[in-house]
PDB file of C-alpha atoms in Angstrom:
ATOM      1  CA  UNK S   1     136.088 108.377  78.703  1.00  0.00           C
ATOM      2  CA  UNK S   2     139.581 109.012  78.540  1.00  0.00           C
ATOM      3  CA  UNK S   3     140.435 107.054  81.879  1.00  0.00           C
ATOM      4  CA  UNK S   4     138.054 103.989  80.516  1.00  0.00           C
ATOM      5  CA  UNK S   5     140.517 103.932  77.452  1.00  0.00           C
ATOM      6  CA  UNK S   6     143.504 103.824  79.613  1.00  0.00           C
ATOM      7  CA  UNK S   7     141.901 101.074  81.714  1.00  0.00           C
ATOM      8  CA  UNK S   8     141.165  99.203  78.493  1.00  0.00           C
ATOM      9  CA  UNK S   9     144.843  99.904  77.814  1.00  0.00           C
ATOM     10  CA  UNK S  10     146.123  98.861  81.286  1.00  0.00           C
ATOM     11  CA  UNK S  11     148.209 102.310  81.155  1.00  0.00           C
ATOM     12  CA  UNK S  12     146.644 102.403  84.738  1.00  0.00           C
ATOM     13  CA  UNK S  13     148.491 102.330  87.699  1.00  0.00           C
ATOM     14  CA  UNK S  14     147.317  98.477  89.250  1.00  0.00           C
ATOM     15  CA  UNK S  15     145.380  99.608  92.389  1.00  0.00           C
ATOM     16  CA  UNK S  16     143.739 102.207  90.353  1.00  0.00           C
ATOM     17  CA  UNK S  17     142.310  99.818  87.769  1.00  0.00           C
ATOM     18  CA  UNK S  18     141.387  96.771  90.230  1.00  0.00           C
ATOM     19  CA  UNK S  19     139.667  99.194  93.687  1.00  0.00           C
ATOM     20  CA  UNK S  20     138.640 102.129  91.566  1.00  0.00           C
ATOM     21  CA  UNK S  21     137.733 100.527  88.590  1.00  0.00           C
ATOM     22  CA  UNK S  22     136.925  97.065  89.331  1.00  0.00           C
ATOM     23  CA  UNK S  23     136.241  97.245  92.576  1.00  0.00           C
ATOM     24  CA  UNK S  24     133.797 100.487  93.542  1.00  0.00           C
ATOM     25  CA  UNK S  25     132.438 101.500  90.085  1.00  0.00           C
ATOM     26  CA  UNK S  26     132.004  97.700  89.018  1.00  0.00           C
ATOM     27  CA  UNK S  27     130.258  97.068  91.979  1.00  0.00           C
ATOM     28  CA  UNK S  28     128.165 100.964  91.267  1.00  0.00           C
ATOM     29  CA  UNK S  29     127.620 100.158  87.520  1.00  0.00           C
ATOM     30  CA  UNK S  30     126.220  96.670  88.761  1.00  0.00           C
ATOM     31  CA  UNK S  31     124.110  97.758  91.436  1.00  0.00           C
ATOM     32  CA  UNK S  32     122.586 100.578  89.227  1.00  0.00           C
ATOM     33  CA  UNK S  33     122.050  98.073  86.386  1.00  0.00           C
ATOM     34  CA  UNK S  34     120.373  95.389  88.096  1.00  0.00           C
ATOM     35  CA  UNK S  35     117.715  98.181  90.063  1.00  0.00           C
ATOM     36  CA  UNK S  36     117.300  99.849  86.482  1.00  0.00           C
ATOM     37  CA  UNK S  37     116.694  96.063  85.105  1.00  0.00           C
ATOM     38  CA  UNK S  38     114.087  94.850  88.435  1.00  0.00           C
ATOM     39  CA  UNK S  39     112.035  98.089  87.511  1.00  0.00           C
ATOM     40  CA  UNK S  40     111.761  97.683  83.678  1.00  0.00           C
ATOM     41  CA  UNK S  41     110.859  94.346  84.084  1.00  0.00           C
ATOM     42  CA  UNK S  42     108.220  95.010  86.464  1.00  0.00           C
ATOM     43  CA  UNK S  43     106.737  97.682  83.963  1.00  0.00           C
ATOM     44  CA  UNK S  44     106.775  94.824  81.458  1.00  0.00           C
ATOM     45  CA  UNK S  45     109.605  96.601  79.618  1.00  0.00           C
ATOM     46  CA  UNK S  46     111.455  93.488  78.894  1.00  0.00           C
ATOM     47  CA  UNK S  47     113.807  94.478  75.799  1.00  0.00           C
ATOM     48  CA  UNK S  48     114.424  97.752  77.565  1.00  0.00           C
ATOM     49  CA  UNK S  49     115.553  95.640  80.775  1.00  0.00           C
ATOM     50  CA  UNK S  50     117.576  93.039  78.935  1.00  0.00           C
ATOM     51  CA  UNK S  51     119.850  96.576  77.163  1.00  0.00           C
ATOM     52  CA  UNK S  52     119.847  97.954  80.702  1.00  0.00           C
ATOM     53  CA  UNK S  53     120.904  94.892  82.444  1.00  0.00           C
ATOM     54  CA  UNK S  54     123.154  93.278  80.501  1.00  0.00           C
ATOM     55  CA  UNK S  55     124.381  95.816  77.489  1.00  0.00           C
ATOM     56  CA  UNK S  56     125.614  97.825  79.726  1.00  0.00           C
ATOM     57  CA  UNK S  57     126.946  95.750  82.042  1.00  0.00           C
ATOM     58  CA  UNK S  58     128.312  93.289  80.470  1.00  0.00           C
ATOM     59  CA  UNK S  59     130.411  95.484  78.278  1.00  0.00           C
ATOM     60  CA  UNK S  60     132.062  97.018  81.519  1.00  0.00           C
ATOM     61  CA  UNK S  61     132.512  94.032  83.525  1.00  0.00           C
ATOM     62  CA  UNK S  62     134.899  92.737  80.405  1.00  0.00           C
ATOM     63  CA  UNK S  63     136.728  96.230  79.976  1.00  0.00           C
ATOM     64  CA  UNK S  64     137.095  96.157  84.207  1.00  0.00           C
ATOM     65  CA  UNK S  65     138.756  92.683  83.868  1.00  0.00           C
ATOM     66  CA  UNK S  66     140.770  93.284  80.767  1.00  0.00           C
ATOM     67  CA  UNK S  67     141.843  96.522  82.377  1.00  0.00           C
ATOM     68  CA  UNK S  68     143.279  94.617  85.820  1.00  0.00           C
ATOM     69  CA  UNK S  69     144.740  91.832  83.570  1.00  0.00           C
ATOM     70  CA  UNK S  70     146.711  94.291  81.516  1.00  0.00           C
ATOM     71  CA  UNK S  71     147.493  96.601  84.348  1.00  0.00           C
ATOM     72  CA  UNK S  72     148.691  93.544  86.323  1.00  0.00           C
ATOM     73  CA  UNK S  73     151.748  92.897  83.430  1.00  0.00           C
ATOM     74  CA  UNK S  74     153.230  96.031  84.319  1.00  0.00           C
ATOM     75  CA  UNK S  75     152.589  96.096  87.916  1.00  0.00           C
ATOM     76  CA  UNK S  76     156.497  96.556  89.813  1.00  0.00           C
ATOM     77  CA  UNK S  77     155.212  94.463  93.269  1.00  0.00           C
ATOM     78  CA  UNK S  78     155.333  91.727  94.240  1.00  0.00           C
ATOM     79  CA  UNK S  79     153.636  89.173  91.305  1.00  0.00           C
ATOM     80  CA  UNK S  80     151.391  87.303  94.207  1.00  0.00           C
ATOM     81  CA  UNK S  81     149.416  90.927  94.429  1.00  0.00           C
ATOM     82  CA  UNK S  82     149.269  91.333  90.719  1.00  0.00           C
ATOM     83  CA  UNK S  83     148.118  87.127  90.320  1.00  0.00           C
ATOM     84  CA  UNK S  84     145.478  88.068  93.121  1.00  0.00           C
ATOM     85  CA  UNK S  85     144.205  91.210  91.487  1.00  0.00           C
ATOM     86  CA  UNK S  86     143.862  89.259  88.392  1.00  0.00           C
ATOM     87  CA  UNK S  87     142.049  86.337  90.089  1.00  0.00           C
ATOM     88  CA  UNK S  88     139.887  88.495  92.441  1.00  0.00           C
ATOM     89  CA  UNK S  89     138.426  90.475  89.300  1.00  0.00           C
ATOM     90  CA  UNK S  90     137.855  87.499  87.032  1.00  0.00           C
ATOM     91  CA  UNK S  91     135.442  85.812  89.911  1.00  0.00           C
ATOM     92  CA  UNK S  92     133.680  89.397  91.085  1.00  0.00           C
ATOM     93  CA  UNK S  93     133.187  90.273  87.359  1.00  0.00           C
ATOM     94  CA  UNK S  94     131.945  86.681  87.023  1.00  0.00           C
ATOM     95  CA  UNK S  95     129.540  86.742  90.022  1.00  0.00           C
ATOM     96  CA  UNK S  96     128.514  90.626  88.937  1.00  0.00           C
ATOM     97  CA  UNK S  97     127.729  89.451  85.610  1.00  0.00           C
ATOM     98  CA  UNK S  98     125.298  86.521  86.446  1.00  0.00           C
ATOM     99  CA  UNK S  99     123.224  88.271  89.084  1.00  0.00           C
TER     100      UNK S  99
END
């Protein structure tokens, strides 16, 4: 919990927050939700499905991109990797988040 609070934050270190965080356990949390969602739905479990799916993912896709966004402002690089970071996230989050 403590490292989702300093994602939230952006006290993260900007590859941290966008390939751990954004990257491999947005992509995990994703995955997980939308197998959890197909087999509620197919035991006609549609409210259940709809919290699975979306309450949980949804919440973490925004705290993932809010994360890389904040973590980007303090990145020291080169801005192109921090503008890319931020850009990357915004369209996986968005693509996670409507499939």
């Amino acid at each position: 919990m403590t490292n989702l609070v300093a994602l939230w934050r952006g006290e993260l270190p900007l590859r941290d927050a966008f390939w751990t965080w954004a990257v491999i356990v947005g992509l995990l949390v994703n995955v997980v939700t939308s197998v959890l969602f197909l087999i509620l739905i197919m035991q006609d479990l549609a409210w259940a499905a709809l919290l699975i799916g979306y309450g949980v993912s949804l919440p973490y896709n925004a705290v993932a991109t809010v994360g890389v966004w904040r973590a980007a402002v303090h990145y020291g690089g080169p801005a192109i990797h921090a503008d890319l970071a931020r850009g990357a996230t915004v369209l996986l989050m968005a693509a996670l988040s409507l499939t």
